[in-house]
């Protein structure tokens, strides 16, 4: 998509991969300092060794310090940090230890609709029960506790709902949850004894005025000991999103709090079966949580690159929302965060009929037509789940601004022609 990698991150990983470069004058001292620290934490001072299953110690310490800084001093214990192969691996692992029982006592996992399909896939693979709760499209995809309660109560008839997944900022929906909303969700989880999964991989991607990322961990802490000592919470982060976009490294971490010590033992055992996360990915994660600081020589270039990526994304979020909302038959909520637009599209009944003859969901039919006629590939809303009778697609806002403008124009022209053809 044309996004340039963050120089500092690549420098440190390069130094770790080929330590002979530590003598080279072309690398800054602050990058060398971090690389040396990471290598000292590796067996035989090499990225090629297995690490501890939970991840390299000094990197887990850096993650804990990052969480404390991010959350304004809320304590974080490196022993509750597990480095993972991207956030996906952490999410799948936690679900694995939570799922049990048979028949009506089979574990139910509550997920937002629309959702990121990792969840439905992991739930299906573990033979758990998917319990849908709907985000409120009319209210900017907000999460409503009454809807959580409805969903939970209905599910109790056929399974044992134990897990509540939250994606904030949202994928595919791009909403950023308010502090009040997070408090309500935590209270609900506390009341119903649900294990909370907070997917926070887009925490750096917040664009809208008046929106701010609040971590579940921070709010949980501020709600007092009654909550903080009791609600089980796993939070996830990754190198793949944010301003880094380093998805190929498969770097990530999870912080798991209030897990019973015996269960924690089982989690470590389960993680040790897959040996360890990629060590180069662990190094990349370290740079995300331990970037250059003011006064270090790489700071000015790092902050310039980081802000350039995030400012560009904010511009493209606004451009995409505005553009879609000029098209008749398309409505797009504000893209408050993350990396996607998820507009609602009107599909005429004639097109719905034709889709049926092709044995396709109407929005899949629409997306295939769009691909065939324009070369633009978007994902139909039916892949994420949506309310009955509504249709959407998910489109990334990653292309460079000029390319994105052309792309949006093409979608607009296509949609108008599509409506004319099937009117």
PDB file of C-alpha atoms in Angstrom, residues 118-294:
ATOM      1  CA  UNK A 118     -10.643 -14.602  13.461  1.00  0.00           C
ATOM      2  CA  UNK A 119     -13.179 -14.917  16.297  1.00  0.00           C
ATOM      3  CA  UNK A 120     -15.839 -16.963  14.511  1.00  0.00           C
ATOM      4  CA  UNK A 121     -13.100 -19.170  13.016  1.00  0.00           C
ATOM      5  CA  UNK A 122     -11.376 -19.826  16.372  1.00  0.00           C
ATOM      6  CA  UNK A 123     -14.726 -20.484  18.076  1.00  0.00           C
ATOM      7  CA  UNK A 124     -15.719 -22.910  15.331  1.00  0.00           C
ATOM      8  CA  UNK A 125     -12.337 -24.680  15.418  1.00  0.00           C
ATOM      9  CA  UNK A 126     -12.658 -25.179  19.193  1.00  0.00           C
ATOM     10  CA  UNK A 127     -16.251 -26.326  18.813  1.00  0.00           C
ATOM     11  CA  UNK A 128     -17.391 -23.588  21.198  1.00  0.00           C
ATOM     12  CA  UNK A 129     -20.676 -21.705  20.832  1.00  0.00           C
ATOM     13  CA  UNK A 130     -20.712 -18.318  19.100  1.00  0.00           C
ATOM     14  CA  UNK A 131     -22.981 -15.829  20.860  1.00  0.00           C
ATOM     15  CA  UNK A 132     -23.645 -12.696  18.798  1.00  0.00           C
ATOM     16  CA  UNK A 133     -24.263  -9.228  20.183  1.00  0.00           C
ATOM     17  CA  UNK A 134     -24.986  -6.440  17.712  1.00  0.00           C
ATOM     18  CA  UNK A 135     -23.247  -3.077  17.588  1.00  0.00           C
ATOM     19  CA  UNK A 136     -25.605  -0.127  17.061  1.00  0.00           C
ATOM     20  CA  UNK A 137     -25.051   1.166  13.534  1.00  0.00           C
ATOM     21  CA  UNK A 138     -27.489   4.070  14.019  1.00  0.00           C
ATOM     22  CA  UNK A 139     -25.347   5.231  16.929  1.00  0.00           C
ATOM     23  CA  UNK A 140     -21.909   5.084  15.285  1.00  0.00           C
ATOM     24  CA  UNK A 141     -21.512   1.347  16.004  1.00  0.00           C
ATOM     25  CA  UNK A 142     -21.658   1.902  19.768  1.00  0.00           C
ATOM     26  CA  UNK A 143     -21.814  -1.014  22.179  1.00  0.00           C
ATOM     27  CA  UNK A 144     -24.966  -1.068  24.277  1.00  0.00           C
ATOM     28  CA  UNK A 145     -25.077  -3.015  27.546  1.00  0.00           C
ATOM     29  CA  UNK A 146     -28.806  -3.739  27.103  1.00  0.00           C
ATOM     30  CA  UNK A 147     -27.905  -5.568  23.900  1.00  0.00           C
ATOM     31  CA  UNK A 148     -25.193  -7.521  25.778  1.00  0.00           C
ATOM     32  CA  UNK A 149     -27.776  -8.493  28.379  1.00  0.00           C
ATOM     33  CA  UNK A 150     -30.314  -9.587  25.747  1.00  0.00           C
ATOM     34  CA  UNK A 151     -27.676 -11.661  23.981  1.00  0.00           C
ATOM     35  CA  UNK A 152     -26.411 -13.276  27.196  1.00  0.00           C
ATOM     36  CA  UNK A 153     -29.874 -14.160  28.502  1.00  0.00           C
ATOM     37  CA  UNK A 154     -30.930 -15.750  25.212  1.00  0.00           C
ATOM     38  CA  UNK A 155     -27.686 -17.740  25.036  1.00  0.00           C
ATOM     39  CA  UNK A 156     -28.116 -19.212  28.526  1.00  0.00           C
ATOM     40  CA  UNK A 157     -30.863 -21.437  27.088  1.00  0.00           C
ATOM     41  CA  UNK A 158     -28.391 -23.394  24.921  1.00  0.00           C
ATOM     42  CA  UNK A 159     -24.856 -22.844  26.271  1.00  0.00           C
ATOM     43  CA  UNK A 160     -22.769 -21.472  29.141  1.00  0.00           C
ATOM     44  CA  UNK A 161     -21.614 -17.966  28.133  1.00  0.00           C
ATOM     45  CA  UNK A 162     -18.268 -17.371  29.846  1.00  0.00           C
ATOM     46  CA  UNK A 163     -16.293 -15.067  27.550  1.00  0.00           C
ATOM     47  CA  UNK A 164     -16.954 -11.540  26.266  1.00  0.00           C
ATOM     48  CA  UNK A 165     -14.852 -10.251  23.354  1.00  0.00           C
ATOM     49  CA  UNK A 166     -14.489  -6.542  22.656  1.00  0.00           C
ATOM     50  CA  UNK A 167     -12.659  -5.032  19.678  1.00  0.00           C
ATOM     51  CA  UNK A 168     -11.664  -1.419  20.427  1.00  0.00           C
ATOM     52  CA  UNK A 169     -11.035   0.489  18.179  1.00  0.00           C
ATOM     53  CA  UNK A 170     -13.402  -1.617  16.075  1.00  0.00           C
ATOM     54  CA  UNK A 171     -12.632  -3.875  13.144  1.00  0.00           C
ATOM     55  CA  UNK A 172     -14.375  -3.687  10.662  1.00  0.00           C
ATOM     56  CA  UNK A 173     -16.467  -0.849  12.103  1.00  0.00           C
ATOM     57  CA  UNK A 174     -13.812   1.697  13.159  1.00  0.00           C
ATOM     58  CA  UNK A 175     -15.604   2.988  16.284  1.00  0.00           C
ATOM     59  CA  UNK A 176     -13.670   4.099  19.392  1.00  0.00           C
ATOM     60  CA  UNK A 177     -15.416   3.280  22.667  1.00  0.00           C
ATOM     61  CA  UNK A 178     -16.114   5.988  25.195  1.00  0.00           C
ATOM     62  CA  UNK A 179     -14.917   5.691  28.754  1.00  0.00           C
ATOM     63  CA  UNK A 180     -18.515   5.376  29.994  1.00  0.00           C
ATOM     64  CA  UNK A 181     -19.155   2.497  27.597  1.00  0.00           C
ATOM     65  CA  UNK A 182     -16.049   0.637  28.828  1.00  0.00           C
ATOM     66  CA  UNK A 183     -17.110   1.133  32.476  1.00  0.00           C
ATOM     67  CA  UNK A 184     -20.552  -0.292  31.655  1.00  0.00           C
ATOM     68  CA  UNK A 185     -19.020  -3.316  29.933  1.00  0.00           C
ATOM     69  CA  UNK A 186     -16.650  -3.990  32.853  1.00  0.00           C
ATOM     70  CA  UNK A 187     -19.524  -3.714  35.344  1.00  0.00           C
ATOM     71  CA  UNK A 188     -21.544  -6.151  33.218  1.00  0.00           C
ATOM     72  CA  UNK A 189     -18.627  -8.621  33.045  1.00  0.00           C
ATOM     73  CA  UNK A 190     -18.113  -8.347  36.815  1.00  0.00           C
ATOM     74  CA  UNK A 191     -21.828  -8.899  37.472  1.00  0.00           C
ATOM     75  CA  UNK A 192     -22.075 -11.905  35.145  1.00  0.00           C
ATOM     76  CA  UNK A 193     -18.596 -13.325  35.946  1.00  0.00           C
ATOM     77  CA  UNK A 194     -17.463 -13.158  32.331  1.00  0.00           C
ATOM     78  CA  UNK A 195     -13.848 -13.386  31.206  1.00  0.00           C
ATOM     79  CA  UNK A 196     -13.056 -10.232  29.165  1.00  0.00           C
ATOM     80  CA  UNK A 197     -11.014 -10.309  25.965  1.00  0.00           C
ATOM     81  CA  UNK A 198      -9.964  -6.792  24.899  1.00  0.00           C
ATOM     82  CA  UNK A 199      -8.606  -6.735  21.352  1.00  0.00           C
ATOM     83  CA  UNK A 200      -6.744  -3.405  21.363  1.00  0.00           C
ATOM     84  CA  UNK A 201      -4.481  -3.804  18.328  1.00  0.00           C
ATOM     85  CA  UNK A 202      -5.660  -0.487  16.835  1.00  0.00           C
ATOM     86  CA  UNK A 203      -4.887   1.525  19.992  1.00  0.00           C
ATOM     87  CA  UNK A 204      -2.594   3.909  18.061  1.00  0.00           C
ATOM     88  CA  UNK A 205      -5.178   4.417  15.322  1.00  0.00           C
ATOM     89  CA  UNK A 206      -7.600   7.044  16.665  1.00  0.00           C
ATOM     90  CA  UNK A 207      -8.524   9.927  14.347  1.00  0.00           C
ATOM     91  CA  UNK A 208     -11.791  11.645  15.291  1.00  0.00           C
ATOM     92  CA  UNK A 209     -11.883  14.828  17.351  1.00  0.00           C
ATOM     93  CA  UNK A 210     -13.149  14.092  20.835  1.00  0.00           C
ATOM     94  CA  UNK A 211     -12.260  10.385  20.592  1.00  0.00           C
ATOM     95  CA  UNK A 212      -9.578   8.888  22.774  1.00  0.00           C
ATOM     96  CA  UNK A 213      -8.315   5.361  23.304  1.00  0.00           C
ATOM     97  CA  UNK A 214      -8.926   4.049  26.840  1.00  0.00           C
ATOM     98  CA  UNK A 215      -7.501   0.642  27.674  1.00  0.00           C
ATOM     99  CA  UNK A 216      -9.788  -1.785  29.493  1.00  0.00           C
ATOM    100  CA  UNK A 217      -6.982  -2.426  31.981  1.00  0.00           C
ATOM    101  CA  UNK A 218      -6.724   1.248  32.968  1.00  0.00           C
ATOM    102  CA  UNK A 219     -10.475   1.734  33.387  1.00  0.00           C
ATOM    103  CA  UNK A 220     -10.727  -1.550  35.314  1.00  0.00           C
ATOM    104  CA  UNK A 221      -8.043  -0.307  37.719  1.00  0.00           C
ATOM    105  CA  UNK A 222      -9.726   3.072  38.168  1.00  0.00           C
ATOM    106  CA  UNK A 223     -13.071   1.426  38.998  1.00  0.00           C
ATOM    107  CA  UNK A 224     -11.552   0.226  42.292  1.00  0.00           C
ATOM    108  CA  UNK A 225     -10.351  -2.997  43.973  1.00  0.00           C
ATOM    109  CA  UNK A 226     -13.762  -4.711  43.897  1.00  0.00           C
ATOM    110  CA  UNK A 227     -13.432  -4.800  40.092  1.00  0.00           C
ATOM    111  CA  UNK A 228      -9.652  -4.729  39.676  1.00  0.00           C
ATOM    112  CA  UNK A 229      -9.031  -7.772  41.871  1.00  0.00           C
ATOM    113  CA  UNK A 230     -11.830  -9.867  40.411  1.00  0.00           C
ATOM    114  CA  UNK A 231     -12.505  -9.310  36.711  1.00  0.00           C
ATOM    115  CA  UNK A 232     -10.424 -11.656  34.544  1.00  0.00           C
ATOM    116  CA  UNK A 233      -9.056  -9.726  31.584  1.00  0.00           C
ATOM    117  CA  UNK A 234      -6.773 -10.531  28.661  1.00  0.00           C
ATOM    118  CA  UNK A 235      -5.689  -7.553  26.494  1.00  0.00           C
ATOM    119  CA  UNK A 236      -3.947  -7.889  23.140  1.00  0.00           C
ATOM    120  CA  UNK A 237      -1.583  -5.742  21.075  1.00  0.00           C
ATOM    121  CA  UNK A 238       0.478  -6.350  17.961  1.00  0.00           C
ATOM    122  CA  UNK A 239       3.192  -5.042  15.613  1.00  0.00           C
ATOM    123  CA  UNK A 240       0.825  -5.433  12.655  1.00  0.00           C
ATOM    124  CA  UNK A 241      -1.343  -2.304  12.880  1.00  0.00           C
ATOM    125  CA  UNK A 242      -0.836   1.154  14.412  1.00  0.00           C
ATOM    126  CA  UNK A 243       1.745   3.257  12.599  1.00  0.00           C
ATOM    127  CA  UNK A 244       4.101   0.263  12.266  1.00  0.00           C
ATOM    128  CA  UNK A 245       2.159  -1.994   9.912  1.00  0.00           C
ATOM    129  CA  UNK A 246       4.757  -4.756  10.435  1.00  0.00           C
ATOM    130  CA  UNK A 247       2.352  -7.676   9.930  1.00  0.00           C
ATOM    131  CA  UNK A 248       4.951 -10.071   8.511  1.00  0.00           C
ATOM    132  CA  UNK A 249       7.039 -10.168  11.692  1.00  0.00           C
ATOM    133  CA  UNK A 250       4.160 -11.829  13.586  1.00  0.00           C
ATOM    134  CA  UNK A 251       4.918  -9.886  16.762  1.00  0.00           C
ATOM    135  CA  UNK A 252       2.399  -9.367  19.562  1.00  0.00           C
ATOM    136  CA  UNK A 253       1.711  -9.646  23.263  1.00  0.00           C
ATOM    137  CA  UNK A 254      -1.105 -10.266  25.684  1.00  0.00           C
ATOM    138  CA  UNK A 255      -1.458  -9.158  29.271  1.00  0.00           C
ATOM    139  CA  UNK A 256      -3.596 -11.519  31.354  1.00  0.00           C
ATOM    140  CA  UNK A 257      -4.745 -10.432  34.807  1.00  0.00           C
ATOM    141  CA  UNK A 258      -6.599 -12.168  37.658  1.00  0.00           C
ATOM    142  CA  UNK A 259      -5.989 -15.600  36.215  1.00  0.00           C
ATOM    143  CA  UNK A 260      -6.128 -18.333  38.873  1.00  0.00           C
ATOM    144  CA  UNK A 261      -2.540 -19.577  39.571  1.00  0.00           C
ATOM    145  CA  UNK A 262      -3.399 -23.161  38.563  1.00  0.00           C
ATOM    146  CA  UNK A 263      -4.937 -21.981  35.290  1.00  0.00           C
ATOM    147  CA  UNK A 264      -1.863 -19.808  34.717  1.00  0.00           C
ATOM    148  CA  UNK A 265       0.244 -22.974  35.017  1.00  0.00           C
ATOM    149  CA  UNK A 266      -1.907 -24.622  32.349  1.00  0.00           C
ATOM    150  CA  UNK A 267      -1.597 -21.550  30.090  1.00  0.00           C
ATOM    151  CA  UNK A 268       2.210 -21.651  30.298  1.00  0.00           C
ATOM    152  CA  UNK A 269       2.125 -25.389  29.563  1.00  0.00           C
ATOM    153  CA  UNK A 270      -0.146 -24.815  26.559  1.00  0.00           C
ATOM    154  CA  UNK A 271       2.163 -22.066  25.262  1.00  0.00           C
ATOM    155  CA  UNK A 272       5.231 -24.260  25.688  1.00  0.00           C
ATOM    156  CA  UNK A 273       3.783 -26.753  23.183  1.00  0.00           C
ATOM    157  CA  UNK A 274       4.334 -24.185  20.442  1.00  0.00           C
ATOM    158  CA  UNK A 275       7.865 -23.542  21.825  1.00  0.00           C
ATOM    159  CA  UNK A 276       8.054 -19.745  21.410  1.00  0.00           C
ATOM    160  CA  UNK A 277       6.883 -16.854  19.240  1.00  0.00           C
ATOM    161  CA  UNK A 278       9.262 -15.836  16.389  1.00  0.00           C
ATOM    162  CA  UNK A 279      12.194 -14.134  18.103  1.00  0.00           C
ATOM    163  CA  UNK A 280      12.558 -11.474  15.376  1.00  0.00           C
ATOM    164  CA  UNK A 281       8.865 -10.661  15.956  1.00  0.00           C
ATOM    165  CA  UNK A 282       9.573 -10.342  19.681  1.00  0.00           C
ATOM    166  CA  UNK A 283      12.374  -7.868  18.837  1.00  0.00           C
ATOM    167  CA  UNK A 284      10.009  -5.855  16.606  1.00  0.00           C
ATOM    168  CA  UNK A 285       7.427  -5.776  19.431  1.00  0.00           C
ATOM    169  CA  UNK A 286      10.132  -4.452  21.749  1.00  0.00           C
ATOM    170  CA  UNK A 287      10.680  -1.420  19.512  1.00  0.00           C
ATOM    171  CA  UNK A 288       6.949  -0.686  19.433  1.00  0.00           C
ATOM    172  CA  UNK A 289       6.884  -0.560  23.245  1.00  0.00           C
ATOM    173  CA  UNK A 290      10.347   0.978  23.661  1.00  0.00           C
ATOM    174  CA  UNK A 291      10.703   3.576  20.875  1.00  0.00           C
ATOM    175  CA  UNK A 292      13.265   6.420  20.822  1.00  0.00           C
ATOM    176  CA  UNK A 293      12.635   9.035  23.514  1.00  0.00           C
ATOM    177  CA  UNK A 294      13.275  12.809  23.457  1.00  0.00           C
TER     178      UNK A 294
END
